[in-house]
Short mmCIF file of C-alpha atoms (C1' of nucleotides) in Angstrom, two decimals:
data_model
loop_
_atom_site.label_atom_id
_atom_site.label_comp_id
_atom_site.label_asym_id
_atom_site.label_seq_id
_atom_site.Cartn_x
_atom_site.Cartn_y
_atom_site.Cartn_z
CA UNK A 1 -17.28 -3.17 -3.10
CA UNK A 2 -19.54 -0.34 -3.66
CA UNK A 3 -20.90 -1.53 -7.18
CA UNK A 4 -23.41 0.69 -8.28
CA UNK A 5 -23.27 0.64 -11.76
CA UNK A 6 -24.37 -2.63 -13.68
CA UNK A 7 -22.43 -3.13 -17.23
CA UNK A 8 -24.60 -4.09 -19.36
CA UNK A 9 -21.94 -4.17 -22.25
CA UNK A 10 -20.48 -1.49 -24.41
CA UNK A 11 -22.81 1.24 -25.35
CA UNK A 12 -24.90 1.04 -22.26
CA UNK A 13 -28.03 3.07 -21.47
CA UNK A 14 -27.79 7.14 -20.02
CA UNK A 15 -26.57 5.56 -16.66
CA UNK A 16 -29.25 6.07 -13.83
CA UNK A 17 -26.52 7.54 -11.59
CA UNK A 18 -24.12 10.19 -11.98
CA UNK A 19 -20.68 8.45 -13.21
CA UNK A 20 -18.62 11.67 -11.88
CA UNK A 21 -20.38 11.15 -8.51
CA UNK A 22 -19.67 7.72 -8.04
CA UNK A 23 -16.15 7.74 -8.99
CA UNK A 24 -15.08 10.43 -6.39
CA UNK A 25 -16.80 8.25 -3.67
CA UNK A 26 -15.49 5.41 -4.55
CA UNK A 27 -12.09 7.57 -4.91
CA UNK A 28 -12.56 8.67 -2.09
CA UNK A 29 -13.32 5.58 -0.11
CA UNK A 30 -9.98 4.02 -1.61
CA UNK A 31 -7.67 7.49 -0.82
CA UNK A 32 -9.19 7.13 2.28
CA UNK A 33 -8.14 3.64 3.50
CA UNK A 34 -4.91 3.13 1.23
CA UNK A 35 -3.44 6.45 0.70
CA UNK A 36 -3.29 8.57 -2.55
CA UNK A 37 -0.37 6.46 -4.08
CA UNK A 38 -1.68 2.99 -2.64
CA UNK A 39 -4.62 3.20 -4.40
CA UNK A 40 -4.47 2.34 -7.83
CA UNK A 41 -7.26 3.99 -10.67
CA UNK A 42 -7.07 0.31 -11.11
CA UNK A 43 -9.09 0.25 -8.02
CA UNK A 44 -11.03 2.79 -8.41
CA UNK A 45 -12.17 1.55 -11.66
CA UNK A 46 -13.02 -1.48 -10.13
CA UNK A 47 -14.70 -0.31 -7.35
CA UNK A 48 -17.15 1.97 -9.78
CA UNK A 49 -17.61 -1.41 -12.40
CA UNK A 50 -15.49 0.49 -15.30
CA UNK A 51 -12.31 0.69 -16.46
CA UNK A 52 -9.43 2.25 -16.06
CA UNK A 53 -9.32 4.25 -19.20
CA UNK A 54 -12.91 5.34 -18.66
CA UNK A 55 -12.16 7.08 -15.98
CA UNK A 56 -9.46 9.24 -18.09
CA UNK A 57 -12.97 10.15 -20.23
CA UNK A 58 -13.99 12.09 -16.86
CA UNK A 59 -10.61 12.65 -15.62
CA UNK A 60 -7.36 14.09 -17.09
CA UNK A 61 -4.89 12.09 -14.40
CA UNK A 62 -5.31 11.01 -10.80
CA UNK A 63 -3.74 14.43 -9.53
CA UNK A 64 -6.98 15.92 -11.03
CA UNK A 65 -9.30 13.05 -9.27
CA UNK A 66 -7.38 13.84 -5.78
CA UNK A 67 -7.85 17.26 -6.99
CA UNK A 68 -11.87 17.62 -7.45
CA UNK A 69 -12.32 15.50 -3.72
CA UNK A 70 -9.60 17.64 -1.58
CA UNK A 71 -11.49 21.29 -3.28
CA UNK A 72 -14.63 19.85 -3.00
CA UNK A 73 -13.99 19.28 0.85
CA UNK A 74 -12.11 22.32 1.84
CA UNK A 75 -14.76 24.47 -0.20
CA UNK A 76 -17.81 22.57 1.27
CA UNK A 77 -15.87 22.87 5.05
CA UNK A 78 -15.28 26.52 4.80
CA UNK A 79 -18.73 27.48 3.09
CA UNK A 80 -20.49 25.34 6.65
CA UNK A 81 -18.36 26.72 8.64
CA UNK A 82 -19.17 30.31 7.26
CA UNK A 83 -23.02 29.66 7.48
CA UNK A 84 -22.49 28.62 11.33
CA UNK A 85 -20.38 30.92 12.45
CA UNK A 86 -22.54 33.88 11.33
CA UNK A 87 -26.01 32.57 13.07
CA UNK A 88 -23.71 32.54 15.97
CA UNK A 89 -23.49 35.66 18.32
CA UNK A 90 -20.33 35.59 20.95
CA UNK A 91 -16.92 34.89 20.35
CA UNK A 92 -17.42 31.71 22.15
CA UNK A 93 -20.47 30.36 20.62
CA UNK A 94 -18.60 31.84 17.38
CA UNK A 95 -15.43 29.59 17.80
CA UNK A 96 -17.82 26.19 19.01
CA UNK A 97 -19.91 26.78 15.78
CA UNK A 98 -16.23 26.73 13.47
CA UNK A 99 -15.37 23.81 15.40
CA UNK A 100 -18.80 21.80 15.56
CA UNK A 101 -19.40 22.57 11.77
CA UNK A 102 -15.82 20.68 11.24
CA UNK A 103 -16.48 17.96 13.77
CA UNK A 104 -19.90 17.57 11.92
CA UNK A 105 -18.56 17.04 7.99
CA UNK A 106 -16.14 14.64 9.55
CA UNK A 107 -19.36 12.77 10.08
CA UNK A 108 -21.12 13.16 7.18
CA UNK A 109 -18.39 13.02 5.16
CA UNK A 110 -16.24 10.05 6.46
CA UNK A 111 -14.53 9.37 3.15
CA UNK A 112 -13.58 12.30 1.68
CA UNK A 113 -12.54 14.17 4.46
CA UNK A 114 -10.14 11.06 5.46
CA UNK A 115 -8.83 10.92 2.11
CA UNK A 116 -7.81 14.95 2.08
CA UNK A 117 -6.83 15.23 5.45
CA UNK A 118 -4.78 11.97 5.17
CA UNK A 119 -4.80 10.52 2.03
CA UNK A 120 -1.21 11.85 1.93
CA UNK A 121 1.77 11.40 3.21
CA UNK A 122 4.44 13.43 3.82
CA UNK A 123 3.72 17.63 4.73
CA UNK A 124 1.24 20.20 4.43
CA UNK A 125 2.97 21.20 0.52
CA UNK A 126 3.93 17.82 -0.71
CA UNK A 127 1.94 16.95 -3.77
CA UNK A 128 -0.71 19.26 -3.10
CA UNK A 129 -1.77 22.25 -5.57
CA UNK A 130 -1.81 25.79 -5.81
CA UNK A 131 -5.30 25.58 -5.71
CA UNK A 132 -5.65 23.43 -2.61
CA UNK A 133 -2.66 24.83 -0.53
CA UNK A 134 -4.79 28.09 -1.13
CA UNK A 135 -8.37 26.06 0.12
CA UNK A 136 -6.66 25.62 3.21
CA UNK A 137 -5.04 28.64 3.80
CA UNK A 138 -8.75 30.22 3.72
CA UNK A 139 -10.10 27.83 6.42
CA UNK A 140 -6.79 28.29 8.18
CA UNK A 141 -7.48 32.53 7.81
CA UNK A 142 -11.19 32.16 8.87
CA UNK A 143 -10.20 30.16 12.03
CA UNK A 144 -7.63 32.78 12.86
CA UNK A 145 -10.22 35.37 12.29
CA UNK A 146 -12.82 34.21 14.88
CA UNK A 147 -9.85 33.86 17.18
CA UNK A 148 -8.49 37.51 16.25
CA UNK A 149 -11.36 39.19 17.11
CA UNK A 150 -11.91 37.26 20.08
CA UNK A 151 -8.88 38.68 21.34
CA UNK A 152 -9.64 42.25 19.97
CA UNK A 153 -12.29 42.25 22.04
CA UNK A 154 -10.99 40.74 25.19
CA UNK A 155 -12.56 37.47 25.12
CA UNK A 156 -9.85 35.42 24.15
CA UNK A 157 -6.22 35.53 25.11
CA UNK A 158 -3.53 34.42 23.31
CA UNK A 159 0.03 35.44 22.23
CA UNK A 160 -0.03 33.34 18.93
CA UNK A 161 -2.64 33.40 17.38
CA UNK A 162 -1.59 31.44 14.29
CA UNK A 163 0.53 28.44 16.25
CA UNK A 164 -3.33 28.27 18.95
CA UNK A 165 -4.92 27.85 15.28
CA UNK A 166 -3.03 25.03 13.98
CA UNK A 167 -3.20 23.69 17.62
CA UNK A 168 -6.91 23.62 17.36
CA UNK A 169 -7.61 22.16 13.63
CA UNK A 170 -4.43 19.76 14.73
CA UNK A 171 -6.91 18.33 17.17
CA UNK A 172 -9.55 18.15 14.66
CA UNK A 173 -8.01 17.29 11.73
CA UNK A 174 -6.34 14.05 13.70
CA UNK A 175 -9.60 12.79 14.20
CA UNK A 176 -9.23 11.39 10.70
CA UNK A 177 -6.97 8.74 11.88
CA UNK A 178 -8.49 7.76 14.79
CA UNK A 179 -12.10 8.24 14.72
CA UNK A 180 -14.69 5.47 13.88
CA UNK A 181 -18.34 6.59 13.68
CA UNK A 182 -19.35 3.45 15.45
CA UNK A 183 -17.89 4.60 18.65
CA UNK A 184 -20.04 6.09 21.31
CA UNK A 185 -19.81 9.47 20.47
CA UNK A 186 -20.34 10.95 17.25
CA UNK A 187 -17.32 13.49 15.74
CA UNK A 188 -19.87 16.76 16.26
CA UNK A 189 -19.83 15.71 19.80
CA UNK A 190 -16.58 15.20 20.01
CA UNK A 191 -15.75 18.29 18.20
CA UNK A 192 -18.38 20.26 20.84
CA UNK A 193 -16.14 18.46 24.35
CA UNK A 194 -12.78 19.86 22.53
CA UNK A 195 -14.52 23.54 22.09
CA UNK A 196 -15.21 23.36 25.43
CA UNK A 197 -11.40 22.33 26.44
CA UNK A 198 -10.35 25.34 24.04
CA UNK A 199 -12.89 28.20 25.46
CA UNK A 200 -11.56 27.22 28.66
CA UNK A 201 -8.17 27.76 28.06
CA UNK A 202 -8.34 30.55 26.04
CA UNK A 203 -10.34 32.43 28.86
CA UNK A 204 -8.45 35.19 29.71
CA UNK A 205 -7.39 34.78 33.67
CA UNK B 1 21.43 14.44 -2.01
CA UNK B 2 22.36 12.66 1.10
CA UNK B 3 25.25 10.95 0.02
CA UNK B 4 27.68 10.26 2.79
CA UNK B 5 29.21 7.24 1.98
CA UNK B 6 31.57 7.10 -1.39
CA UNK B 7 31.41 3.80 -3.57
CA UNK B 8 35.30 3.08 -4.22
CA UNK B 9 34.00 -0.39 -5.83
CA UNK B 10 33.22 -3.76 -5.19
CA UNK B 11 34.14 -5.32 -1.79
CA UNK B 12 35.22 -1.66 -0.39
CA UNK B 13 37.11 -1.52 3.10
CA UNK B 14 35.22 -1.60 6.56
CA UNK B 15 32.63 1.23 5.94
CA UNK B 16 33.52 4.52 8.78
CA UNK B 17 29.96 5.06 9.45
CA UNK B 18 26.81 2.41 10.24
CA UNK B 19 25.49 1.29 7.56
CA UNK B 20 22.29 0.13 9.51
CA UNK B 21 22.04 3.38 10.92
CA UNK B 22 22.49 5.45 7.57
CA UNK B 23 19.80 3.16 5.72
CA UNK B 24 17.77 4.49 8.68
CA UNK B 25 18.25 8.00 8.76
CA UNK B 26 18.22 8.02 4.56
CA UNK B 27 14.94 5.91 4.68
CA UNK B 28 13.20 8.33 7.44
CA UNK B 29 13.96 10.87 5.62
CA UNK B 30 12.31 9.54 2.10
CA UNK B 31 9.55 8.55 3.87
CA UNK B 32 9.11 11.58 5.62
CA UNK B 33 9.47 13.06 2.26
CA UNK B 34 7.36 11.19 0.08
CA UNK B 35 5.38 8.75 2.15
CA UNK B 36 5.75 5.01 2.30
CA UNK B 37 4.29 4.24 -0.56
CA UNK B 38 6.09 7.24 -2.50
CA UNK B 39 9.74 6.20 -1.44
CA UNK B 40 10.88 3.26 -2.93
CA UNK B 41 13.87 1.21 -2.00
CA UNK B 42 15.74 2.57 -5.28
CA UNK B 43 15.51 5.98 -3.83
CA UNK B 44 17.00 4.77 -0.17
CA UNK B 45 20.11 2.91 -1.58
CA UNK B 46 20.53 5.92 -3.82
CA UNK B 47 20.40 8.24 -1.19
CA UNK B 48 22.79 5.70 0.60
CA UNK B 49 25.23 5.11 -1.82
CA UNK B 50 24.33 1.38 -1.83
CA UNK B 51 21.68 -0.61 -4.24
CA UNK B 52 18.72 -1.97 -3.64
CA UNK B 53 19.78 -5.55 -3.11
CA UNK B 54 22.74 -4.34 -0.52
CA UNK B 55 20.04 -2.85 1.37
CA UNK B 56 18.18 -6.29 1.63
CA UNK B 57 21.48 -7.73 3.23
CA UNK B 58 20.42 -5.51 6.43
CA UNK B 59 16.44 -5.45 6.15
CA UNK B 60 14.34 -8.56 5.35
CA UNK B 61 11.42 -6.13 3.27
CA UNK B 62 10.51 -2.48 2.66
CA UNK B 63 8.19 -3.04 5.89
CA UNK B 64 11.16 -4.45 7.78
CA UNK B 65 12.97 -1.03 7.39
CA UNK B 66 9.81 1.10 8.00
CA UNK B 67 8.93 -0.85 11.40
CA UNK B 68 12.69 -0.56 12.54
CA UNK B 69 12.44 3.63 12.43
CA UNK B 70 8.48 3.79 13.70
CA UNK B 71 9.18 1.21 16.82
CA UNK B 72 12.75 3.33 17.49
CA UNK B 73 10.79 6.60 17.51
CA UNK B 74 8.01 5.45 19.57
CA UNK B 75 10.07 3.56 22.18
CA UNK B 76 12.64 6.50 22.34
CA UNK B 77 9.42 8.92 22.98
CA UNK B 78 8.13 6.75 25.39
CA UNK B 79 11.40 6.25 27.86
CA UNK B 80 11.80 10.13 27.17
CA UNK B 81 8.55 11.04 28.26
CA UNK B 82 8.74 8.52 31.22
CA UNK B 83 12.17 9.86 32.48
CA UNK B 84 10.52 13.91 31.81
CA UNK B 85 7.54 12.88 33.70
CA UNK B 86 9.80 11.45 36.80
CA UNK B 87 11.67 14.05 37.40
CA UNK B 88 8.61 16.83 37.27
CA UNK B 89 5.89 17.14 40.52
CA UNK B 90 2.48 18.55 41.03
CA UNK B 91 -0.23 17.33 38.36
CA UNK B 92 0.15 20.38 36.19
CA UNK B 93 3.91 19.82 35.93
CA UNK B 94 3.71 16.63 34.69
CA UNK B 95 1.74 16.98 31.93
CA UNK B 96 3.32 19.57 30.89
CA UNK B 97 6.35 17.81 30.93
CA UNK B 98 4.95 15.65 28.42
CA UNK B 99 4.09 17.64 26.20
CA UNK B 100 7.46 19.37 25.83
CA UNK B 101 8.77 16.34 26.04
CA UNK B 102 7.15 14.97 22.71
CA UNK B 103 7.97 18.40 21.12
CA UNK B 104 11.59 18.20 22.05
CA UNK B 105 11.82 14.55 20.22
CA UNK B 106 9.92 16.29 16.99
CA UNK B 107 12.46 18.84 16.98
CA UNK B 108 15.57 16.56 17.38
CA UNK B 109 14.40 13.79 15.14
CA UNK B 110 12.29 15.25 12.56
CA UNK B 111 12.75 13.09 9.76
CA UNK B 112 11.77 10.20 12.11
CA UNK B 113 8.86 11.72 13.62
CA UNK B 114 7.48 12.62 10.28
CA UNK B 115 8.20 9.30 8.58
CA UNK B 116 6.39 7.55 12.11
CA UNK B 117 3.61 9.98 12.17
CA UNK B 118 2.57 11.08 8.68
CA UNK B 119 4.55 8.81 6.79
CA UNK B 120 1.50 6.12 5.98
CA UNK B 121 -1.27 7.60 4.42
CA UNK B 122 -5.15 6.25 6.05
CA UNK B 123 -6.20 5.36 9.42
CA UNK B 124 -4.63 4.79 12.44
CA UNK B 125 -4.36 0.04 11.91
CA UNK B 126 -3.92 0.23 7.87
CA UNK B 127 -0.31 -1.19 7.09
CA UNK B 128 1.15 -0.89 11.17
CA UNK B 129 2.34 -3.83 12.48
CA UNK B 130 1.57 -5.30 15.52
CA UNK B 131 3.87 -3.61 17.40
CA UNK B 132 3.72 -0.89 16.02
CA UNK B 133 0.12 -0.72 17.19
CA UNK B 134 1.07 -1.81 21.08
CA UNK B 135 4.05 0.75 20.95
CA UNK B 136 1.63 3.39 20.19
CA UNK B 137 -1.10 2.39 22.49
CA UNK B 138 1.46 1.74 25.41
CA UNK B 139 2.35 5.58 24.80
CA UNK B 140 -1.36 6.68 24.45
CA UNK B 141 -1.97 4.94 27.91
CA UNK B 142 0.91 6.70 29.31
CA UNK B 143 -0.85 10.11 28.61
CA UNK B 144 -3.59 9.10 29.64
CA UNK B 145 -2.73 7.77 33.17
CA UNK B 146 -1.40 11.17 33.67
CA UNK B 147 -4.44 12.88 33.16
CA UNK B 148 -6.38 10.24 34.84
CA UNK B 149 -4.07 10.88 38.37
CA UNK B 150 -4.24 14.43 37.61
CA UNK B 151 -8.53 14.15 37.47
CA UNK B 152 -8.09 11.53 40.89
CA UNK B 153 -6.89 13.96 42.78
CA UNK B 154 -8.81 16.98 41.61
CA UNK B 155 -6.32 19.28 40.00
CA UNK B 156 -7.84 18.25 36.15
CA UNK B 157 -11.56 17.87 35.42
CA UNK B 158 -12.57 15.97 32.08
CA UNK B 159 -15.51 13.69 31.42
CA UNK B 160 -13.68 11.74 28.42
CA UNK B 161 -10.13 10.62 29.56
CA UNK B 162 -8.97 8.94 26.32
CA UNK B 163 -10.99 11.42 23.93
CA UNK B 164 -8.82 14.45 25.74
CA UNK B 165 -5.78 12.43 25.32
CA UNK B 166 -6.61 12.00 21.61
CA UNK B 167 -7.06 15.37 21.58
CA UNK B 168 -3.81 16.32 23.13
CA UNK B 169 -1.90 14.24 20.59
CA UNK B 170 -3.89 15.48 17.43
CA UNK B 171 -2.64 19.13 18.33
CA UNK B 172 1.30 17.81 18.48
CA UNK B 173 0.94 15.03 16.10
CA UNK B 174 -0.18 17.18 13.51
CA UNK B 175 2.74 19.35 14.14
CA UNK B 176 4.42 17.09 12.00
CA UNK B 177 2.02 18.29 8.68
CA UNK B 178 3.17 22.29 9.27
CA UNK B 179 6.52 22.61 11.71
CA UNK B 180 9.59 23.57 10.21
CA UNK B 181 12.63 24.16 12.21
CA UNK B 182 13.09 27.63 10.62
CA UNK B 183 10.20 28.91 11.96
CA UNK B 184 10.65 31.45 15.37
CA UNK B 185 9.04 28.91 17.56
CA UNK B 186 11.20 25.81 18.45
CA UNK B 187 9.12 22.71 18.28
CA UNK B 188 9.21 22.49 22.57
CA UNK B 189 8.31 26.03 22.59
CA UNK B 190 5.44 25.55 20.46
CA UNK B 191 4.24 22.45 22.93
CA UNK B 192 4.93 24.18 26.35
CA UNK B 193 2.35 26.90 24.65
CA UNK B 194 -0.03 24.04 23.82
CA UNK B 195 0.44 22.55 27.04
CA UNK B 196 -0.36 25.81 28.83
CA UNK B 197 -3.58 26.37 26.73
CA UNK B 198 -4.58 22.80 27.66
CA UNK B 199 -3.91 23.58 31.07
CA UNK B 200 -6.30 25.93 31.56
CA UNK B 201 -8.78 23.98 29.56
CA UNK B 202 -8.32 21.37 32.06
CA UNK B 203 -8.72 23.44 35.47
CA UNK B 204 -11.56 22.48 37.15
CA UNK B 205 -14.42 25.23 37.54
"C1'" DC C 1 -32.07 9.23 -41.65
"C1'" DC C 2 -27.63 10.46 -41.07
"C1'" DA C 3 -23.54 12.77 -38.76
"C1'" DT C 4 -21.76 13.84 -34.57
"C1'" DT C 5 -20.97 13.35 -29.87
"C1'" DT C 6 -20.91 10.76 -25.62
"C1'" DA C 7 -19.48 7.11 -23.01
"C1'" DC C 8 -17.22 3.96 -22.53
"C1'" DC C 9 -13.96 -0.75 -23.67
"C1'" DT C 10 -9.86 -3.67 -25.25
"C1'" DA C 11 -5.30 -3.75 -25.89
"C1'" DC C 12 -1.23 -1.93 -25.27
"C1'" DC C 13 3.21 1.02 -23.77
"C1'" DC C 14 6.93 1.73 -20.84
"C1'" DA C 15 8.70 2.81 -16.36
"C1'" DT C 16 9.13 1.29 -11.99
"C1'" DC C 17 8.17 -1.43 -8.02
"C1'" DG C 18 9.43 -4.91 -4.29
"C1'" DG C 19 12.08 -8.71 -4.18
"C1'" DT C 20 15.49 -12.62 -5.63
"C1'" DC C 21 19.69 -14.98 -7.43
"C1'" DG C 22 24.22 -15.94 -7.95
"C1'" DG C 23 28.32 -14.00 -7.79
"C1'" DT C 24 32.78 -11.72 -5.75
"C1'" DA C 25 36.14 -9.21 -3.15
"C1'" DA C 26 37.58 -8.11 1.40
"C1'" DT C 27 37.54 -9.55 6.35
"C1'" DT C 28 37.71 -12.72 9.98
"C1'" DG C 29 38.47 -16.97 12.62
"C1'" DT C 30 41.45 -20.80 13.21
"C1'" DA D 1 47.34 -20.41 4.77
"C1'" DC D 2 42.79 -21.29 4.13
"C1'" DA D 3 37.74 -21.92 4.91
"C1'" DA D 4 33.92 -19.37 6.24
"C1'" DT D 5 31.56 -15.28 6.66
"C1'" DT D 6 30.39 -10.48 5.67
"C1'" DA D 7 29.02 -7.04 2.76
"C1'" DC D 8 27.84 -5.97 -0.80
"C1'" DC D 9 26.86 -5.67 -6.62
"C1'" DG D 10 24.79 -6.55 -11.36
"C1'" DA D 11 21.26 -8.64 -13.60
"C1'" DC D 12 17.06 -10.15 -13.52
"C1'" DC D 13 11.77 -11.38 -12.46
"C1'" DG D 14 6.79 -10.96 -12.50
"C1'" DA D 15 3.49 -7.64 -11.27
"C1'" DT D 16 1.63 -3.38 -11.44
"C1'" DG D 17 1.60 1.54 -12.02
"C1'" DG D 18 -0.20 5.80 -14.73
"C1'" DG D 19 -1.37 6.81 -19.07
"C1'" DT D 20 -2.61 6.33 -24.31
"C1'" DA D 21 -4.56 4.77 -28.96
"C1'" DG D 22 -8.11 3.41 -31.40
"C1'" DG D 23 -12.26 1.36 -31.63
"C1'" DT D 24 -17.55 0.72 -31.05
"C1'" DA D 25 -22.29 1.07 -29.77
"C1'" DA D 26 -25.92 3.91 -28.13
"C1'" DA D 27 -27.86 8.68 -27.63
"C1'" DT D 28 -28.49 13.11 -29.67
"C1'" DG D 29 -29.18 16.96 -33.02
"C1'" DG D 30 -30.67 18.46 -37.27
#
DNA sequence: CCATTTACCTACCCATCGGTCGGTAATTGT
DNA sequence: ACAATTACCGACCGATGGGTAGGTAAATGG
């Protein structure tokens, strides 16, 4: 569908857009909507007017392809979600920043996000990397952070802090599978009404 | 590994155990495992002690045999969180009772749950049958009626019923990504915590 | 102007996939 | 006792999967 690229024949000209570029969106796009193993480099090849073995000139296997999006996206997540958290001042406005920052790539990054929060089945360690299992566990650890020294300082009260964690990016993260950007709120919004839900529960009574 | 049933030859005596109900279990567990698209029917009579074609004596396709374990989970989940909801009063109660109620059917059917809830890679309509779709929505609407009495008579305040129901699921659905039975935290435990965080969340101001 | 590198393509390999076909031994109904 | 049914199995099918080999034309560097 997305057909950027026009094939002029073999040899073509320096291509006007970056071939590495389009084939993780269109990846992406495919991950997104069939699943890592439903979607064939067939597909993607297709999708990116090439074929298959060209692909393999930018890519050593699909693991690496799935690879480069899911880094790209936990990197990119945790590097927003650093920048907002720090212009914010109060654990509360500290924990809505983390929370609108993920709510916001969501929307701005529809495919990608889908295809690493859902692109596979099965658990949290099943087919994934070294290198991504670690990705996560840093965005998992920041999370926990905000929500540590929330607590440290009385502003938050919880008795797990890892378990209210997973609780919150559960919420978040299932917004992959349900969320549609042409529905009448957009996922930052979203993201904000749930950070409201949270603060409010973890308001120490 | 699974491999209950022995294979004294061709046309063996009246099998002890179901076979319907070991192609099940063997299947949720696969596709738990390794997705939908990972499992393949070769792996399932394998784990059965069958082959492929004796499983096609029982279930029409590979879709067949997912549907059968995704509408038995989500019809069990629903009648249990119907007969938890009866039996609790008071707003508060109730939805807590739900809660714990879906973390007590992750906890005794995990395979199941996983294979239901993570086992298809992509969005929520991609490869779920029609019923599968009304079994989840009937479900969805059941949470949400609760929260919708609960807001009716004052004791819960929200401005988005169905986004704070979505919500509420995402935090146990994605339970089925991270929980493992080994872990300190029993699956209900973990929900009832959820369930009081939510709480609180929900009280009005 | 020529050698190298880049950026692909065509053709192919082999394993595996979902699914089918025709059999066959035990079980069941009469 | 015998026909029908049940519960499978072995062999097979066409399609497709990830991945590879070897080529070729344009772009690039000297």
């Amino acid at each position: 569908m997305t057909d950027t690229a026009s094939r002029p024949g073999p040899g073509r000209p320096p291509s006007m857009t970056d071939p590495v570029g389009s084939i993780l969106g269109a990846a992406a796009g495919l991950f997104a909507g069939k699943g890592y193993e439903g979607a064939s480099l067939q597909d993607v090849a297709r999708a990116v007017g090439m074929t298959k073995a060209g692909i393999y000139h930018y890519f050593g296997s699909k693991q690496d392809l799935y690879d480069a999006i899911v880094l790209s996206v936990l990197s990119d997540m945790l590097e927003n979600a650093q920048a907002a958290v720090a212009q914010a001042d109060g654990h509360d406005t500290r924990l809505r920043a983390f929370m609108v920052s993920h709510g916001r790539y969501l929307q701005e990054n529809h495919d990608k996000y889908r295809a690493s929060f859902i692109g596979r089945a099965g658990g949290d360690t099943t087919g994934y990397t070294e290198n991504q299992i670690d990705a996560r566990r840093n965005y998992t650890r920041f999370l926990e952070q905000i929500i540590r020294d929330g607590c440290a300082d009385g502003a938050f009260e919880t008795d797990d802090v890892p378990t209210t964690a997973r609780g919150i990016l559960g919420m978040l993260n299932w917004m992959a599978r349900w969320y549609q950007p042409t529905g009448p709120k957009n996922a930052a919004e979203i993201a904000d009404g749930y950070a409201t839900l949270i603060l409010a529960g973890l308001a120490p009574r």
